[in-house]
Structures are given as C-alpha cells and as structure tokens.
PDB file of C-alpha atoms in Angstrom:
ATOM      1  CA  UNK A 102      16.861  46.431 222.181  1.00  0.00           C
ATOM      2  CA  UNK A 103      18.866  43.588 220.676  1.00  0.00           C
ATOM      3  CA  UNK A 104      21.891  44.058 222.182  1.00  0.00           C
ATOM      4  CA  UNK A 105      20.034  44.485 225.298  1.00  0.00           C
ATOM      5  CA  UNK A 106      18.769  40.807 224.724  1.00  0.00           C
ATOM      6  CA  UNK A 107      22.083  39.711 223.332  1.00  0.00           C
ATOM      7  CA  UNK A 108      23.822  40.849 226.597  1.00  0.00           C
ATOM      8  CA  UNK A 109      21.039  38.436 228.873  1.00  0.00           C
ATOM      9  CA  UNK A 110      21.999  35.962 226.924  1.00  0.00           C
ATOM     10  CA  UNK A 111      25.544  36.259 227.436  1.00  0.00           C
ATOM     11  CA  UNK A 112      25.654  36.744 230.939  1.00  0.00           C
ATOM     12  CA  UNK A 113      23.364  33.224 231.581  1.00  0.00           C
ATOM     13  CA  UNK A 114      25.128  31.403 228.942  1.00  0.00           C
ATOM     14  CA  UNK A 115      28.591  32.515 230.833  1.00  0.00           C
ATOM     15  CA  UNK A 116      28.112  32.909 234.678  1.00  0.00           C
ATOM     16  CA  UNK A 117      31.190  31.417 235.722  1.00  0.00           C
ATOM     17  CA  UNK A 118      33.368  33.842 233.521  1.00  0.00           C
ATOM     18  CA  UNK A 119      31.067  36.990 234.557  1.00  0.00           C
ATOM     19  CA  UNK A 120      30.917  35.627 238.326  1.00  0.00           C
ATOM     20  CA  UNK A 121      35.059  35.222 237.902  1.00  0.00           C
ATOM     21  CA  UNK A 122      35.435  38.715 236.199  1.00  0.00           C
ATOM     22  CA  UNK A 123      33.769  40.724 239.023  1.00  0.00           C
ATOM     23  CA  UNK A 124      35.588  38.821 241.671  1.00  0.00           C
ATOM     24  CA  UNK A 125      39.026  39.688 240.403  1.00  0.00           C
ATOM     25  CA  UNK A 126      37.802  43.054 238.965  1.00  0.00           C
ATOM     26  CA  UNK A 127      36.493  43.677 243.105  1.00  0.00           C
ATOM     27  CA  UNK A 128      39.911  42.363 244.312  1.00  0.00           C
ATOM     28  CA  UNK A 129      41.772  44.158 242.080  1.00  0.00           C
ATOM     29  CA  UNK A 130      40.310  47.466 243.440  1.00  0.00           C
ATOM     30  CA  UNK A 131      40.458  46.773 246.490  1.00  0.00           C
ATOM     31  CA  UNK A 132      44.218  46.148 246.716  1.00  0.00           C
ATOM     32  CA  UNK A 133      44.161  49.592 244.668  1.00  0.00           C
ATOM     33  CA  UNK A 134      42.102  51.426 247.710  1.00  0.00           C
ATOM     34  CA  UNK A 135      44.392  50.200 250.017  1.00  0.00           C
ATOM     35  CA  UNK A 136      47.658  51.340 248.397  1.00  0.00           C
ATOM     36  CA  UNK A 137      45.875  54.828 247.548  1.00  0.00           C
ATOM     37  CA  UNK A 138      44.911  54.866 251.701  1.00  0.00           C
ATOM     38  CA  UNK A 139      48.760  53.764 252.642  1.00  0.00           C
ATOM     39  CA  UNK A 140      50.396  56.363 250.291  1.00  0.00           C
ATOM     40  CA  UNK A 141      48.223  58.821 251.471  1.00  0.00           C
ATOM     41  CA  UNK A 142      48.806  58.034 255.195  1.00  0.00           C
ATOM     42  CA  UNK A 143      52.678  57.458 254.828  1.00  0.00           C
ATOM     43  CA  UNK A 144      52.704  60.868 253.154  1.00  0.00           C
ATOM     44  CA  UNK A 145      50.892  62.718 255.967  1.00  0.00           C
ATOM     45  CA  UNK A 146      53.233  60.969 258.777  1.00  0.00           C
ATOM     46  CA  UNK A 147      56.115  61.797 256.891  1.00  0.00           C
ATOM     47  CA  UNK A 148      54.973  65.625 256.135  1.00  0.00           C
ATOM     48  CA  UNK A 149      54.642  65.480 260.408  1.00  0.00           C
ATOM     49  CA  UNK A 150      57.622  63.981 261.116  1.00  0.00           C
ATOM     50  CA  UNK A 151      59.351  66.483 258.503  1.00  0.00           C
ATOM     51  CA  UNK A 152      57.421  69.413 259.905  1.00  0.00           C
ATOM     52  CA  UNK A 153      58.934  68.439 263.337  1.00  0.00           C
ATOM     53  CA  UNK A 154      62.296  69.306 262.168  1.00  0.00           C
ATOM     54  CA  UNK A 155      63.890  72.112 264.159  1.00  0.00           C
ATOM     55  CA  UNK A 156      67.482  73.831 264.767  1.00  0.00           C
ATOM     56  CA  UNK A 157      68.609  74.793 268.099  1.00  0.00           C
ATOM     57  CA  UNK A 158      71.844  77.045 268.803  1.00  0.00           C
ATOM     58  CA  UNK A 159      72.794  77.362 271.935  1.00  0.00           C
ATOM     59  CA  UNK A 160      73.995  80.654 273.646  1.00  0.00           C
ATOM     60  CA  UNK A 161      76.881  82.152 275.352  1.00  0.00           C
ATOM     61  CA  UNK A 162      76.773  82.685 278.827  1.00  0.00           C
ATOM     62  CA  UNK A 163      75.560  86.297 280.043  1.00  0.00           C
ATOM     63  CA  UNK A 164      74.266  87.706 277.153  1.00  0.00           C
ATOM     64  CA  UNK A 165      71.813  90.929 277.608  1.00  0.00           C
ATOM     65  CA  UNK A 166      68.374  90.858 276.931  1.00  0.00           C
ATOM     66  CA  UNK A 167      69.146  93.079 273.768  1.00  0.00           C
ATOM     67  CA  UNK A 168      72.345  91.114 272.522  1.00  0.00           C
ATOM     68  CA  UNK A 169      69.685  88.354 272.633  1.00  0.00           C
ATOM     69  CA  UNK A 170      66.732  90.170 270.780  1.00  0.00           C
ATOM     70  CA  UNK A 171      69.198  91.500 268.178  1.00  0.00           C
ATOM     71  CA  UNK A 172      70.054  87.833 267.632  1.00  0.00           C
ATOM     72  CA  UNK A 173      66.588  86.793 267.462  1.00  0.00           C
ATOM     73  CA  UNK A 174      65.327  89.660 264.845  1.00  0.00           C
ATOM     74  CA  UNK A 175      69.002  88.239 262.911  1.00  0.00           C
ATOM     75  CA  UNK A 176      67.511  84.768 262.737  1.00  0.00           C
ATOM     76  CA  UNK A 177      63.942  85.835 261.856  1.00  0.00           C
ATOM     77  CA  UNK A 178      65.145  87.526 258.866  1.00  0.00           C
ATOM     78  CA  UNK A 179      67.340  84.681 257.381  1.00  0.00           C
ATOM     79  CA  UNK A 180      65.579  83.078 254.306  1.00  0.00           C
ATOM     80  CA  UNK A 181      64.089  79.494 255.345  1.00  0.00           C
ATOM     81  CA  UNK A 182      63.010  81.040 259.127  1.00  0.00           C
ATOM     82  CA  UNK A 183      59.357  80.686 259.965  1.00  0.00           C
ATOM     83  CA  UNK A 184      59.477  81.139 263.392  1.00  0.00           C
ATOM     84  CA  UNK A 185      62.071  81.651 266.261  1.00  0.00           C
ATOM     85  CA  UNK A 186      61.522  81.639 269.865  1.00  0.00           C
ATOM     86  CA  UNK A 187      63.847  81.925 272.733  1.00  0.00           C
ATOM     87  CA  UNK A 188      64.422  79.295 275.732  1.00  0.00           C
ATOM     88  CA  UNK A 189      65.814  80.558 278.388  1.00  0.00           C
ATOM     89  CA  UNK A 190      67.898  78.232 280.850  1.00  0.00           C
ATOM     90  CA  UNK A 191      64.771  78.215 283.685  1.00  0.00           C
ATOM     91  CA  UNK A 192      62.270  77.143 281.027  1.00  0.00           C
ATOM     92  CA  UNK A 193      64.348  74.542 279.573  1.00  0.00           C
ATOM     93  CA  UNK A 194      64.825  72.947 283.220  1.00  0.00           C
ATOM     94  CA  UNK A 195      61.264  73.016 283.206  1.00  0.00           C
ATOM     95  CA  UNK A 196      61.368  70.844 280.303  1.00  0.00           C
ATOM     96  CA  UNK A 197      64.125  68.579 281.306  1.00  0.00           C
ATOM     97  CA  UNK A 198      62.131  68.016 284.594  1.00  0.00           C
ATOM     98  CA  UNK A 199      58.860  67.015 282.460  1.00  0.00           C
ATOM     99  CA  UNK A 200      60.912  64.456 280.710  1.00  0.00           C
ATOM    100  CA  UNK A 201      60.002  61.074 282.637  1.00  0.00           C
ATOM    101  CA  UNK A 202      63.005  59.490 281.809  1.00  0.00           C
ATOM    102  CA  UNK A 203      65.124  62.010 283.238  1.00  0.00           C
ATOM    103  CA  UNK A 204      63.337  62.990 286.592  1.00  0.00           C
ATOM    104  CA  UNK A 205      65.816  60.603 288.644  1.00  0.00           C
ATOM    105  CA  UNK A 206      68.730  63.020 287.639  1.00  0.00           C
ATOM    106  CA  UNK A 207      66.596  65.842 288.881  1.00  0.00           C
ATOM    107  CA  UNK A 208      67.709  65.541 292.433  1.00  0.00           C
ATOM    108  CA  UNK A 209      71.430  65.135 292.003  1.00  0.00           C
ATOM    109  CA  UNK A 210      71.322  68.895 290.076  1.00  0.00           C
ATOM    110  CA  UNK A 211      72.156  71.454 292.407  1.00  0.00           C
ATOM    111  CA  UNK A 212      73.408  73.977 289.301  1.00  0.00           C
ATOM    112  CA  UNK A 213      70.617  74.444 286.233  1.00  0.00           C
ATOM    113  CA  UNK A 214      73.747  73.159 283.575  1.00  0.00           C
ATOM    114  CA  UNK A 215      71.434  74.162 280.897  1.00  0.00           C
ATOM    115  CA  UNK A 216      72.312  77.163 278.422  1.00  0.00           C
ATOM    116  CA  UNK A 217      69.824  79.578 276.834  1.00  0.00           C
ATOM    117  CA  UNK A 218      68.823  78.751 273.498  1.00  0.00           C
ATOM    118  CA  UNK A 219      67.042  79.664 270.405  1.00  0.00           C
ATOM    119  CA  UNK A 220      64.531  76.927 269.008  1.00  0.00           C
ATOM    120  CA  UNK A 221      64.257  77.697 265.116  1.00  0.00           C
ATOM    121  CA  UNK A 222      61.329  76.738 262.829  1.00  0.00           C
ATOM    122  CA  UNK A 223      62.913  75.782 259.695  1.00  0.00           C
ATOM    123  CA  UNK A 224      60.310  76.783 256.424  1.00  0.00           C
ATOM    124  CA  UNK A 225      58.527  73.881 254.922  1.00  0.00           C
ATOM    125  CA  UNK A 226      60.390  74.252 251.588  1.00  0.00           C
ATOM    126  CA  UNK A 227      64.045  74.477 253.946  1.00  0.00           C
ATOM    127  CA  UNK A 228      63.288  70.963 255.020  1.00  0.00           C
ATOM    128  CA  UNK A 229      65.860  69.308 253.148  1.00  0.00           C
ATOM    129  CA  UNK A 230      69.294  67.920 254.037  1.00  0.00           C
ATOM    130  CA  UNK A 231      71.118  70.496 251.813  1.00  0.00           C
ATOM    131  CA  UNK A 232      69.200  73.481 252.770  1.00  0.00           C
ATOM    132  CA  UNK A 233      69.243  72.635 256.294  1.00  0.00           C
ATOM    133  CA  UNK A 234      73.005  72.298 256.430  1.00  0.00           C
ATOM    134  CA  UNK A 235      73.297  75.654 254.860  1.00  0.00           C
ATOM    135  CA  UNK A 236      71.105  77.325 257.411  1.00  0.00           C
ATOM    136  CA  UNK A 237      73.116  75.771 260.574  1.00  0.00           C
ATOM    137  CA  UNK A 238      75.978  76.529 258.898  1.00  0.00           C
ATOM    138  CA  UNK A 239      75.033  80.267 257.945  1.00  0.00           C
ATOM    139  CA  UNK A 240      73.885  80.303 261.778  1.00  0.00           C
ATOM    140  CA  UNK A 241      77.590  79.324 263.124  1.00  0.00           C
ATOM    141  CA  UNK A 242      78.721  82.368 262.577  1.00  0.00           C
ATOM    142  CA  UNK A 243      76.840  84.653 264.725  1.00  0.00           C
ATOM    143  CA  UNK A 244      79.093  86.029 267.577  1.00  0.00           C
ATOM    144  CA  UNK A 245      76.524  84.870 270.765  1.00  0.00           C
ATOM    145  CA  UNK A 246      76.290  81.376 269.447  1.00  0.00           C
ATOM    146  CA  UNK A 247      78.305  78.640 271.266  1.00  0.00           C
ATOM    147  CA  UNK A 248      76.684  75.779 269.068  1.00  0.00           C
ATOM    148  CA  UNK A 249      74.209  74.785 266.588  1.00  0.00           C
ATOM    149  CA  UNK A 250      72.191  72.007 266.883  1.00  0.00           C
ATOM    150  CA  UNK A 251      70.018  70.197 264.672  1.00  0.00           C
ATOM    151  CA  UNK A 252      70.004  66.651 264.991  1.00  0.00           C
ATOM    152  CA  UNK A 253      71.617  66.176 261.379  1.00  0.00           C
ATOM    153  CA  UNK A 254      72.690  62.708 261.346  1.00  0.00           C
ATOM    154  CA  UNK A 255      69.497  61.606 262.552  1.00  0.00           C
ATOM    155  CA  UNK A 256      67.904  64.311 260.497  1.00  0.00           C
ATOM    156  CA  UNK A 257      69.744  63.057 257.737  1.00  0.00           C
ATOM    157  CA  UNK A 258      68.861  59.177 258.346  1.00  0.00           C
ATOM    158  CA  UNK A 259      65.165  59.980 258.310  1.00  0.00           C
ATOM    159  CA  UNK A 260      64.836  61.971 255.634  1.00  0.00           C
ATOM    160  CA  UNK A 261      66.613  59.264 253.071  1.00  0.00           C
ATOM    161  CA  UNK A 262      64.163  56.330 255.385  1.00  0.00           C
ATOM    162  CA  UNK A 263      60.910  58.736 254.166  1.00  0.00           C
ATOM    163  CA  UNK A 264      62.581  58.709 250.532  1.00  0.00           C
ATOM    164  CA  UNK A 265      63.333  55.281 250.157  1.00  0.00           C
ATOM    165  CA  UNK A 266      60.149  54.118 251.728  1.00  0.00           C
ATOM    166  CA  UNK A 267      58.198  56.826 249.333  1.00  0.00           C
ATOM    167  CA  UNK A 268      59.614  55.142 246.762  1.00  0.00           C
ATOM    168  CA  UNK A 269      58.958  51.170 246.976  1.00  0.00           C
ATOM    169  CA  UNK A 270      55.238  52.380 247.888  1.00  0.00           C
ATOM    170  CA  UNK A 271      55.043  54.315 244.997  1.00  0.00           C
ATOM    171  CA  UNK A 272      57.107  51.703 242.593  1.00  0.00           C
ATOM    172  CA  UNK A 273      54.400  48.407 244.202  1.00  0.00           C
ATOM    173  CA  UNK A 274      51.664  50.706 243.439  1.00  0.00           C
ATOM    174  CA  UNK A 275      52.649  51.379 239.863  1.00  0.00           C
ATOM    175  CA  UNK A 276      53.281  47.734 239.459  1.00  0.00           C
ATOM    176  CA  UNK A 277      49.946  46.758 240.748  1.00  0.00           C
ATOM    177  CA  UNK A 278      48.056  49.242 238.826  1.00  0.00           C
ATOM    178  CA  UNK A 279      49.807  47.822 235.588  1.00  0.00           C
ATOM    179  CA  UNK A 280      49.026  43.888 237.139  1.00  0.00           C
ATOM    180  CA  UNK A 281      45.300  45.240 237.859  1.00  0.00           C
ATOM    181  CA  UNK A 282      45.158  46.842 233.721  1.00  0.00           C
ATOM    182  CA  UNK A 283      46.286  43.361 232.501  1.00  0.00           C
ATOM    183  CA  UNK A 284      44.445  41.187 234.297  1.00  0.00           C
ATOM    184  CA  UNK A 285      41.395  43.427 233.759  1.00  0.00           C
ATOM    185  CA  UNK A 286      42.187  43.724 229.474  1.00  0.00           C
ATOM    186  CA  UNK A 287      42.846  39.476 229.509  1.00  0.00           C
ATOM    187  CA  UNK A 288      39.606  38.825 231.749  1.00  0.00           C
ATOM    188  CA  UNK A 289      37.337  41.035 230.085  1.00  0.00           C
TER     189      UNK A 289
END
C-alpha cells in the first residue's frame, strides 16, 4: 500500500516529467506503427510486383497443334514452372487491340504480325535474377522456340530497386527502434 502512496506522490510532485515521458513515449510508438505499416505494405507491393514476373517465348511459324502441346507438357515439367498457357496469334491481337495506347495502329494492320507464344508462370521461389536467367536460358534451346522473352533488364532493375529499398526501410527502422530504446531508458 506504500508504494501505492509513494507512486501518487511522485506523479503530483513531477507532472511535467510524467506529462513529458508519455508524450515522447506516445510519439515514439507511433513513428514505430508507422514503419511496422510501411514495411508491411512495401513488402506486399513488392511480393505483387514480383509475382507479376513472367517469361514469354515466342514460336516458330506453323507449328502443329501437337508440336505445340509437346512443347507445352516440356515446359510444365521444368523445375521453377507453375503454370504455362498458350497464346495463340488471334488472342494476342485481341490483346494488342485492348491496349489503349496502341488502338491507332490498329487500322494500318492488314497482316496479324503477331507470333504464337507461350506465357510462363515462373514459381515463387524461381523469382530471382539468377534463377530466372537459368530458366530462359534452359528454355532457348527447345527446337519450336524463335525467342525468349522475359523482360530481364527491367526484371533485373526492379528486383535490385525492391532490394535496395527493403533495405533503407529496414536499416531506418532498426535505427529508430534503437533511438525509441534510448530515449525511453534516459526519460524513464
């Protein structure tokens, strides 16, 4: 019951320092909540952006219906392949023609230019540069395939952007948890 008393006491006798001590101590986690909140939404737009990640190859012209499903049971078994689905030159004019930017060149196109392709869903642990190089690579070699395309520079760019950025959030977060620790241990 004493120290009960004793702690009264302390708090009238020193408002300023307890007023003081809850401010920064409020501030202080505050700060923290919203570091916690932007690592944990940089991490899930980064995970999307990552998940995005996808390799195209690009067929020869004239291949049969079962030179192409041979191909496509080839890619589905190579490790790092969730998922692979085939485009072929009709749909992806569909797509081209969706594009809004491009519907001006849509009358000038007499010939569909566009070559069947193979859109390849690349396993979440593949989505690295290293790994992702060796699957293109692996997937140059496959007689049907005129070219593989995965956007690797600018896969390549974004990938060391989500790293570096990972890392200064995570570097000012340890550095305000350690300011928040001291500041805490010298007010209280």
């Amino acid at each position: 019951m004493n120290i009960i008393k004793e702690a009264i006491l302390s708090l009238k006798k020193y408002r300023f320092t307890v007023f003081t001590t809850i401010i920064v101590l409020t501030f202080n986690m505050l700060i923290l909540e919203i570091f916690v909140i932007l690592i944990i939404n940089l991490n899930s737009f980064f995970e999307g952006i990552k998940n995005n990640v996808e390799i195209v190859l690009y067929l020869k012209e004239n291949l049969s219906k079962e030179n192409i499903d041979i191909l496509l049971i080839q890619i589905k078994n190579k490790p790092g392949v969730d998922n692979c689905t085939f485009v072929s030159k009709e749909e992806a004019l569909k797509e081209f023609i969706e594009m809004e930017e491009f519907k001006s060149y849509i009358d000038t196109i007499k010939v569909n230019p566009l070559p069947n392709s193979i859109k390849i869903k690349v396993n979440k642990s593949y989505k690295q540069i290293e790994k992702l190089r060796i699957i293109a690579d692996s997937l140059k070699y496959f007689k049907d395939v005129e070219e593989v395309y995965y956007q690797k520079e600018e896969t390549e760019k974004l990938l060391d952007i989500i790293s570096i950025i990972r890392n200064i959030v995570l570097g000012l977060s340890l550095i305000l948890i350690i300011g928040s620790v001291l500041i805490v241990s010298s007010t209280i």
